[in-house]
PDB file of C-alpha atoms in Angstrom:
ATOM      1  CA  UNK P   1     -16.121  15.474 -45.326  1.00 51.00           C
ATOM      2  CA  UNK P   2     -15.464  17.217 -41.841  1.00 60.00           C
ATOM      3  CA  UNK P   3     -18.482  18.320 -40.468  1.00 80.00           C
ATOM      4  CA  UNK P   4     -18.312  21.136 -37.870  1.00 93.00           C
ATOM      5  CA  UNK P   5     -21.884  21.730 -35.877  1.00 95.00           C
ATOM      6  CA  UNK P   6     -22.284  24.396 -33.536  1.00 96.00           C
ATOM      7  CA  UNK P   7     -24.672  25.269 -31.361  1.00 95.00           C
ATOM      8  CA  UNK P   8     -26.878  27.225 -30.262  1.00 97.00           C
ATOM      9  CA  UNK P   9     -27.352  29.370 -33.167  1.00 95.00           C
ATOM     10  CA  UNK P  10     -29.202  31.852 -31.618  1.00 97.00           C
ATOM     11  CA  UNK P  11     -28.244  32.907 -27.654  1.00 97.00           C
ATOM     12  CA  UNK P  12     -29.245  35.916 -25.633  1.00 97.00           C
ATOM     13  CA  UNK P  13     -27.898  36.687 -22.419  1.00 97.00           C
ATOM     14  CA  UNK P  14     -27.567  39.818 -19.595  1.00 97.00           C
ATOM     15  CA  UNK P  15     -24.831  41.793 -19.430  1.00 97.00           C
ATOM     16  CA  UNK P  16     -22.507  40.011 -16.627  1.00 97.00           C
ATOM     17  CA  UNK P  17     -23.700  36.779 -16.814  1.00 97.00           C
ATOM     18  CA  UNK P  18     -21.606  34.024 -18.980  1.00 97.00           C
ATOM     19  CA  UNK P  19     -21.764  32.537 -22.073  1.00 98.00           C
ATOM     20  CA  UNK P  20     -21.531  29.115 -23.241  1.00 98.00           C
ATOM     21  CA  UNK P  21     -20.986  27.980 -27.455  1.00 98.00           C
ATOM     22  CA  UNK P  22     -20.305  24.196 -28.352  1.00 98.00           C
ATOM     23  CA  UNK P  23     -18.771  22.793 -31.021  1.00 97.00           C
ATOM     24  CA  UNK P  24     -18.325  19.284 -32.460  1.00 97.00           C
ATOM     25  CA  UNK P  25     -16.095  17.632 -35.186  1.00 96.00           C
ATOM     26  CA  UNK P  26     -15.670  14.360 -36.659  1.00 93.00           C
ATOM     27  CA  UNK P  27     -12.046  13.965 -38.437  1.00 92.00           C
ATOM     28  CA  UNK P  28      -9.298  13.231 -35.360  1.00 92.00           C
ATOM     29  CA  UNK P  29      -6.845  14.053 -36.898  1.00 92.00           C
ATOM     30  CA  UNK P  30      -7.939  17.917 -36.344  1.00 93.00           C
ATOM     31  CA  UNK P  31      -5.392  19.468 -34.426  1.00 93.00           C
ATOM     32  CA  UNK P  32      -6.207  23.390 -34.624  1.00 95.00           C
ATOM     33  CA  UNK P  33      -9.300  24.737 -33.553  1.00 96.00           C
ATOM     34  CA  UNK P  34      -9.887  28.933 -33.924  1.00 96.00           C
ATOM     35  CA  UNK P  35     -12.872  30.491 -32.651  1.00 98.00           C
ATOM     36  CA  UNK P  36     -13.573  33.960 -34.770  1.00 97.00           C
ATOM     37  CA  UNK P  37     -15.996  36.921 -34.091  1.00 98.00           C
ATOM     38  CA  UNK P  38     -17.604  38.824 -36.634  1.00 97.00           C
ATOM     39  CA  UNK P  39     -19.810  42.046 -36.032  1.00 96.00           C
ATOM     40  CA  UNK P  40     -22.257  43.016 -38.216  1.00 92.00           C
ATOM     41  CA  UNK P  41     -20.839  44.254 -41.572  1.00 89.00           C
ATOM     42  CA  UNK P  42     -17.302  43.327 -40.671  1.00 94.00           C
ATOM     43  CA  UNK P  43     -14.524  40.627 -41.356  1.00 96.00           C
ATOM     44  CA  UNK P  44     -14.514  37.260 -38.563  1.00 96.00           C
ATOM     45  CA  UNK P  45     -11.528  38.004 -36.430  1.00 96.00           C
ATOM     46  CA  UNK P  46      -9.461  35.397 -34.452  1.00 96.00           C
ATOM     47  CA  UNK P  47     -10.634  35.978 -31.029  1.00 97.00           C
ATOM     48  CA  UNK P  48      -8.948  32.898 -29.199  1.00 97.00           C
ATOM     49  CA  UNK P  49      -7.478  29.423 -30.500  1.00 96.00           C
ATOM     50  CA  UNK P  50      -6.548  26.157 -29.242  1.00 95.00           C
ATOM     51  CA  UNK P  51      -4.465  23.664 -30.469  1.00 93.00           C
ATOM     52  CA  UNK P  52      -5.089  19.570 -29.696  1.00 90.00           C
ATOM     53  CA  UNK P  53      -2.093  19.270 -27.331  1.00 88.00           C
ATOM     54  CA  UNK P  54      -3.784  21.830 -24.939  1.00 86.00           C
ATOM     55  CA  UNK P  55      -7.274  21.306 -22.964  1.00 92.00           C
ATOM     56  CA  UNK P  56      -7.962  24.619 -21.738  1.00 95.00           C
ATOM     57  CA  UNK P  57      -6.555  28.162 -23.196  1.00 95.00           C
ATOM     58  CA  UNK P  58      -7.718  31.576 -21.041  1.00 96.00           C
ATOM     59  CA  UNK P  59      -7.356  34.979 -22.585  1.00 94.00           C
ATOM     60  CA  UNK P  60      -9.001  37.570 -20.067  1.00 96.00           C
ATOM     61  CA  UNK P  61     -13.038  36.807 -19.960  1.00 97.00           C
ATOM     62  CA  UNK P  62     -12.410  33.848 -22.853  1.00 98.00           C
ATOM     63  CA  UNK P  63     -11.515  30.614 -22.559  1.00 97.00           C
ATOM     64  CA  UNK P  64     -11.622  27.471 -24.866  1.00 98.00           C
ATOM     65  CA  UNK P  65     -11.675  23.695 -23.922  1.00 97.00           C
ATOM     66  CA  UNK P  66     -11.090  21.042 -25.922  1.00 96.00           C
ATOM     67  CA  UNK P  67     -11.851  17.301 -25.623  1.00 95.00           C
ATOM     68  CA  UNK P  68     -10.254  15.173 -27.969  1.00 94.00           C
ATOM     69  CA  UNK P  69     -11.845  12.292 -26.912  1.00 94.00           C
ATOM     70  CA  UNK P  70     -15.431  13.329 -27.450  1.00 94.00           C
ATOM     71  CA  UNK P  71     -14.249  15.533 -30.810  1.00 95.00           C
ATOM     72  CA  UNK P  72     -16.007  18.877 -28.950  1.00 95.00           C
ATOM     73  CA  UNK P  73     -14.531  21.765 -27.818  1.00 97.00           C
ATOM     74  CA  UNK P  74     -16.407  25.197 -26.400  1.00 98.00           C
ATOM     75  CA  UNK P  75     -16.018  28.662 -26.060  1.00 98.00           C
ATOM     76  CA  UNK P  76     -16.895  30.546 -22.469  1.00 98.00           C
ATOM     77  CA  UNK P  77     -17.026  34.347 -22.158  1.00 98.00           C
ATOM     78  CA  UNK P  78     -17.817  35.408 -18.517  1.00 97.00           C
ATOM     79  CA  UNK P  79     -18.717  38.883 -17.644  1.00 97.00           C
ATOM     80  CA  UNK P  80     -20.187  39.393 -20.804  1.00 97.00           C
ATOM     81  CA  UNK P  81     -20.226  43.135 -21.705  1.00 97.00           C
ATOM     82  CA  UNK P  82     -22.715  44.687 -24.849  1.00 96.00           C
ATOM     83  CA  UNK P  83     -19.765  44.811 -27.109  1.00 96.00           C
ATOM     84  CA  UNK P  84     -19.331  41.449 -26.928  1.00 97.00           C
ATOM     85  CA  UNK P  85     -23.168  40.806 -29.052  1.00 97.00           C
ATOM     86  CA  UNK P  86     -21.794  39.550 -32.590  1.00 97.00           C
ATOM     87  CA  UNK P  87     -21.867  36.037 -34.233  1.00 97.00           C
ATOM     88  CA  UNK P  88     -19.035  33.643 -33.609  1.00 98.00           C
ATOM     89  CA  UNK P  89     -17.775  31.025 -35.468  1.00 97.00           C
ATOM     90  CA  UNK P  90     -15.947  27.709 -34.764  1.00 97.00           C
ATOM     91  CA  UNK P  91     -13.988  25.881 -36.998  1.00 95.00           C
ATOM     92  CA  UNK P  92     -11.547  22.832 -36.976  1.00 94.00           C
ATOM     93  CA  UNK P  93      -8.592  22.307 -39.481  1.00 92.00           C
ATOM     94  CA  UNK P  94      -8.338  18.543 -41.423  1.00 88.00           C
ATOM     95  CA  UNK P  95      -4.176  18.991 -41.514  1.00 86.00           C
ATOM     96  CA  UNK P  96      -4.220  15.891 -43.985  1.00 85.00           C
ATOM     97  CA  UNK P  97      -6.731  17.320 -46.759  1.00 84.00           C
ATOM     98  CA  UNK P  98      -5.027  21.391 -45.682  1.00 85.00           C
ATOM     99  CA  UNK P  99      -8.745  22.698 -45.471  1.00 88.00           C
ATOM    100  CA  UNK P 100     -10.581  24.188 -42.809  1.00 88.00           C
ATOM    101  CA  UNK P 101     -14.532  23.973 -41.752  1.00 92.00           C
ATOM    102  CA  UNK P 102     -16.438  26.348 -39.782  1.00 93.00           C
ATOM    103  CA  UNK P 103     -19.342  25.876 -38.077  1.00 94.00           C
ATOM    104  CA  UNK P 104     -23.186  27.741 -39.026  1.00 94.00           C
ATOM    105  CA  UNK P 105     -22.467  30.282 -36.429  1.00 95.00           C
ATOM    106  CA  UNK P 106     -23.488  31.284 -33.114  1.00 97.00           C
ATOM    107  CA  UNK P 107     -25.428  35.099 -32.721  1.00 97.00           C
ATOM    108  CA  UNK P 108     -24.568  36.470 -29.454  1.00 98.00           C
ATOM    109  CA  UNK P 109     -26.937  39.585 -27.929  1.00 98.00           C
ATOM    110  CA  UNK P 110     -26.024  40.747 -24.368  1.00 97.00           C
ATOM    111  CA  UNK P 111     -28.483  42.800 -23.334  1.00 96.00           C
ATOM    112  CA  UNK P 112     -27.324  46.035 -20.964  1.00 92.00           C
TER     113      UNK P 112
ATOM    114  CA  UNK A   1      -0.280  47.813 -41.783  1.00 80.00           C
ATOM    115  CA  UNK A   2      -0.602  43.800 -42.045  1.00 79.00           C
ATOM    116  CA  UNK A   3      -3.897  43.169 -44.385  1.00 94.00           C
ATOM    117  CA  UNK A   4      -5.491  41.238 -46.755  1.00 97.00           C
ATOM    118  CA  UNK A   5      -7.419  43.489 -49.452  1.00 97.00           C
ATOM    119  CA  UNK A   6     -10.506  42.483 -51.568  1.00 97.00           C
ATOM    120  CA  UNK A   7     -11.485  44.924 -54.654  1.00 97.00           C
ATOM    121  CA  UNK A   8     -14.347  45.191 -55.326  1.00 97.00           C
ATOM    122  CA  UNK A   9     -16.193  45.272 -52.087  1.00 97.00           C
ATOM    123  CA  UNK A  10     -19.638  45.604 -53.661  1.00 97.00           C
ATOM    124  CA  UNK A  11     -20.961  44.113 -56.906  1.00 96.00           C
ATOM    125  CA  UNK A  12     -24.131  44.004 -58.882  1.00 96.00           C
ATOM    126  CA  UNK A  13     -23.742  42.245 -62.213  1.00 94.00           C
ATOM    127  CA  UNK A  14     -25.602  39.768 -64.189  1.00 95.00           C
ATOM    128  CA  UNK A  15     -25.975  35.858 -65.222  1.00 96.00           C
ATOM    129  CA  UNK A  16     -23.006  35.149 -67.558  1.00 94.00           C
ATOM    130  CA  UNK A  17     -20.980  38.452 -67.040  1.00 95.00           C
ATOM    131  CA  UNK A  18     -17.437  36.947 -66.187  1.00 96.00           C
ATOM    132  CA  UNK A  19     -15.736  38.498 -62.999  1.00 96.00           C
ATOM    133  CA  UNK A  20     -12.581  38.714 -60.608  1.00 97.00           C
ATOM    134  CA  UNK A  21     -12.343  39.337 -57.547  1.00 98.00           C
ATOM    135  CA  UNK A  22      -8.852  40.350 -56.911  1.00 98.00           C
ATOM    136  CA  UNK A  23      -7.474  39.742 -53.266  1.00 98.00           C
ATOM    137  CA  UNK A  24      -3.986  40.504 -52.075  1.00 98.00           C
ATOM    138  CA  UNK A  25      -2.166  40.255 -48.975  1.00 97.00           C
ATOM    139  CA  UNK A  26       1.032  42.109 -47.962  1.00 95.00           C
ATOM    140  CA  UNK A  27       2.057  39.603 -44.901  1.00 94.00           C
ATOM    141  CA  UNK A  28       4.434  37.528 -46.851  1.00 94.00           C
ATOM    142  CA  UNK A  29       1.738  34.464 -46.208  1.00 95.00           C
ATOM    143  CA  UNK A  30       2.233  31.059 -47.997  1.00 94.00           C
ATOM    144  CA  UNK A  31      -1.981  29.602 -47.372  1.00 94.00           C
ATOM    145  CA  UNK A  32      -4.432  31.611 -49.092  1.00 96.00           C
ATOM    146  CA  UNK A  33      -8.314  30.309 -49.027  1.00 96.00           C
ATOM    147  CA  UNK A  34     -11.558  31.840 -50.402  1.00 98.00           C
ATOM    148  CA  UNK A  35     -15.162  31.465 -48.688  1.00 97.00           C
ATOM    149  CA  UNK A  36     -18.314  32.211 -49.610  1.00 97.00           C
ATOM    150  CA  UNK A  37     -20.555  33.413 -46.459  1.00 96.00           C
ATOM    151  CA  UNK A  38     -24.401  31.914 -46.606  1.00 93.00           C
ATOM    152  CA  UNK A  39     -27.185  32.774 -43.759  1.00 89.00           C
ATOM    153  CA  UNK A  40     -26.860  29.677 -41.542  1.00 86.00           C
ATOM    154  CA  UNK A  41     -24.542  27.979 -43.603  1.00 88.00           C
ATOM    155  CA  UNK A  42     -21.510  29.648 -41.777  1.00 89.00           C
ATOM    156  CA  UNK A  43     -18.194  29.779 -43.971  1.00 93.00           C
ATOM    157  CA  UNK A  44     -17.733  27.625 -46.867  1.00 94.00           C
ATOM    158  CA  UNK A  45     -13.946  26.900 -48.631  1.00 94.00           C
ATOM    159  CA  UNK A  46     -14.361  27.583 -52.338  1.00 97.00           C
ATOM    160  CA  UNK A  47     -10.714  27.213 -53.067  1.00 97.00           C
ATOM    161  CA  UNK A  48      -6.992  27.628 -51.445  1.00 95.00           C
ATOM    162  CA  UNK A  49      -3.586  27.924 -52.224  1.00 95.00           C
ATOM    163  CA  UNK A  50      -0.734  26.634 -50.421  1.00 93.00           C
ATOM    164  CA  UNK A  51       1.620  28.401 -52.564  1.00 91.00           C
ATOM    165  CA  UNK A  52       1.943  29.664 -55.146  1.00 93.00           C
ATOM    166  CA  UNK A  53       1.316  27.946 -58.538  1.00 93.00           C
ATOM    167  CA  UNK A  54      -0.552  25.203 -55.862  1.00 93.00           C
ATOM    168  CA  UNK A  55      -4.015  25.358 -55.842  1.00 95.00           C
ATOM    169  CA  UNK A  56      -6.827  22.976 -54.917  1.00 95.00           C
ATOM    170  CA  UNK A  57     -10.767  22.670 -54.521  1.00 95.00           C
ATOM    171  CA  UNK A  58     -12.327  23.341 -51.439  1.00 93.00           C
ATOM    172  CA  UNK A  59     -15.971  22.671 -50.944  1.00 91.00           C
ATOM    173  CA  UNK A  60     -17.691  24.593 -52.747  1.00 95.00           C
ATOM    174  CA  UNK A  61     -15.521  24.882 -56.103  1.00 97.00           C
ATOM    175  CA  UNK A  62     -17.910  24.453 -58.818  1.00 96.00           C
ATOM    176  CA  UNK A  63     -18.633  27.787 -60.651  1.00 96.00           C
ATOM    177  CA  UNK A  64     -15.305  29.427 -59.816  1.00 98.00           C
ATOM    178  CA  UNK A  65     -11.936  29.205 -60.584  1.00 97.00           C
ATOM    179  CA  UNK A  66      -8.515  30.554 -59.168  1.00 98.00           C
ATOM    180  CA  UNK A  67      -4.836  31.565 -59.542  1.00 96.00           C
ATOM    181  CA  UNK A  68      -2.025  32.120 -57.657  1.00 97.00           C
ATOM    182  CA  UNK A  69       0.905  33.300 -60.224  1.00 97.00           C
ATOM    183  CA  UNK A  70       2.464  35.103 -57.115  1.00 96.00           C
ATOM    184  CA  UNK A  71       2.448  35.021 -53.273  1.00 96.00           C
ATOM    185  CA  UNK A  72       0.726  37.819 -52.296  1.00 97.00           C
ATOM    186  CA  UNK A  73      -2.009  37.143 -55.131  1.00 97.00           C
ATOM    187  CA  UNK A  74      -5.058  35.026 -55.167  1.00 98.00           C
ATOM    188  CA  UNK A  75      -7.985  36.444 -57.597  1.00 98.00           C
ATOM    189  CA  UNK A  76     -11.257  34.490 -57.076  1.00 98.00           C
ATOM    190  CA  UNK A  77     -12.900  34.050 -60.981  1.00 98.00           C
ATOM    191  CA  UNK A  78     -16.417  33.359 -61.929  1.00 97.00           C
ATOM    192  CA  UNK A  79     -16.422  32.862 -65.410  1.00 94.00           C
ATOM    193  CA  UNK A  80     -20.407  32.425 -65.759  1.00 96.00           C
ATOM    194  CA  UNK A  81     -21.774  34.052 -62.730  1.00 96.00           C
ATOM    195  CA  UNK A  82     -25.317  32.702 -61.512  1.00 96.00           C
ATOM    196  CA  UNK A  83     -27.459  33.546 -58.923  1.00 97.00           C
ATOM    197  CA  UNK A  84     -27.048  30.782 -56.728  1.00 96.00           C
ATOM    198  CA  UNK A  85     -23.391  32.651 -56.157  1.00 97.00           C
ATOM    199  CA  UNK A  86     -24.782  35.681 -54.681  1.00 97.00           C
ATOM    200  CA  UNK A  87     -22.973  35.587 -51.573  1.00 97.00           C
ATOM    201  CA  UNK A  88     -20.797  37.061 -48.994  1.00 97.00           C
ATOM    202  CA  UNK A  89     -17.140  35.773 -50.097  1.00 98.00           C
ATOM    203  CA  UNK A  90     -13.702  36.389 -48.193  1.00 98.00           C
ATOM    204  CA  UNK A  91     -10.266  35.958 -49.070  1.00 98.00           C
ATOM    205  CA  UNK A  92      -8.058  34.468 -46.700  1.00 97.00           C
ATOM    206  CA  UNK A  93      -4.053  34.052 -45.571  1.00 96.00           C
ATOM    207  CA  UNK A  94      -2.250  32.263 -43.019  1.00 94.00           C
ATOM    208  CA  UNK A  95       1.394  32.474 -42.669  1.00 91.00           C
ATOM    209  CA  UNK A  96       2.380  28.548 -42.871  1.00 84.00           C
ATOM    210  CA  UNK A  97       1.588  25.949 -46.171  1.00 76.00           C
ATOM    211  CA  UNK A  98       0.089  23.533 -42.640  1.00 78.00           C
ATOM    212  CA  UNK A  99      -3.540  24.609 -41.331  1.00 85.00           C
ATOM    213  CA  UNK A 100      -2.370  25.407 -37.804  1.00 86.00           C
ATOM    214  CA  UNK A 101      -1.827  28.808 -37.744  1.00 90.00           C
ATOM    215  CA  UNK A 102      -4.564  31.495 -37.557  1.00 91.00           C
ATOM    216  CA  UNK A 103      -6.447  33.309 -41.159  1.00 93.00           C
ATOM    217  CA  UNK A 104      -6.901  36.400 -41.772  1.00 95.00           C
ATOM    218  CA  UNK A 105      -9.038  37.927 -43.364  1.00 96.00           C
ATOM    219  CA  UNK A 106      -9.962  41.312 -45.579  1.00 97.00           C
ATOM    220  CA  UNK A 107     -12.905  42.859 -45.499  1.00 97.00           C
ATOM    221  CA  UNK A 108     -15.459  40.975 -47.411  1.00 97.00           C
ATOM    222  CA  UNK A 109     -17.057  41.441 -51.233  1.00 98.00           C
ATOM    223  CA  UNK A 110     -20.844  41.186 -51.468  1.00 97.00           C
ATOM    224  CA  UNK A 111     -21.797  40.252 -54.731  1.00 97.00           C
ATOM    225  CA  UNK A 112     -25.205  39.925 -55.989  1.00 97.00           C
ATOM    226  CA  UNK A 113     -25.888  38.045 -59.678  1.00 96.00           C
ATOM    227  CA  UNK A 114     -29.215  39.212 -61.252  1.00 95.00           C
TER     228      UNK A 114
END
């Protein structure tokens, strides 16, 4: 089956600086790639997406690439702020099976 | 408001004590999906809908079962709950039958099997 891997699973950073997650799949034929945020006790919500006709997507201090080449695509948050210290998830879509697979997760802490 | 709504949000029951978890969305959305949520396992697909009366197995299917008699419905069944299901699961919708639009998501049901 599609496997997603993320990494790292664990990464701390000061407030301001940037932040780097990376993501890898293995079915080509993915063409939609999410990236969600979930805070501690809450629902993951759709923070940015990208779909496989597009390389880069910005939305403010987020961005996505994607490389369709290498099967990888990454999320960058610049500037990061406190609020920003959850756990983020990737995930890829296999359009000919209709299923989607997330990656183990990524735990954000931005330390003031 | 737009949302997808899980009942119950907590549960404590026991091995073999058949349960639903009911989730229902008012967004007029034709994909539905349940995951179970696992400490470094991320988000696992249990089941989904593409519409209704269309179901199919995700990843993680064995132990549950599910329905979809009408669009806004999907209840999540365990008809022989064990422990190894004591999880985090969320229900899921996305507007399109295709898996290139965005999910979301209610709130979450914790349920612990004793």
């Amino acid at each position: 089956g599609e496997n997603v891997e993320q990494h790292p699973s664990t990464l701390s950073v000061q407030e301001g600086d940037s932040a780097v997650i990376k993501c890898t799949y293995s079915d080509s034929a993915s063409n939609y790639f999410p990236w969600y945020k979930q805070e501690l006790g809450k629902r993951p919500q759709l923070i940015i997406d990208i779909r496989s006709n597009v390389g880069e997507k910005k939305d403010q201090r987020i961005a996505v690439t994607l490389n369709k080449t290498a099967k990888h695509f990454s999320l960058h948050i610049t500037e990061t702020q406190p609020e920003d210290s959850a756990v983020y998830f990737c995930a890829a879509n296999r359009p000919n099976f209709n299923k989607f697979y997330f990656g183990s997760g990524t735990k954000l802490n931005v330390k003031p | 408001e737009a949302q997808v709504t899980q009942n119950p949000r907590y549960l404590i029951t026991v091995t073999g004590k058949k349960l639903t978890v009911t989730c229902s969305q008012n967004m007029n959305h034709e994909y539905m999906s349940w995951y179970r949520q696992d400490p470094g396992l991320g988000l696992r697909q249990i089941y989904y809908s593409m519409n209704v009366e269309v179901t199919d197995k995700g990843d993680v299917p064995e132990g549950y079962k599910v329905s979809r008699k009408e669009k806004r419905n999907f209840p999540l069944i365990l008809e022989s709950p064990s422990p190894n299901q004591t999880s985090l699961y969320f229900c899921a919708s996305s507007p399109s039958t295709g898996t290139n639009q965005p999910q979301h998501f209610g709130d979450g049901t914790r349920l612990s099997i004793l």
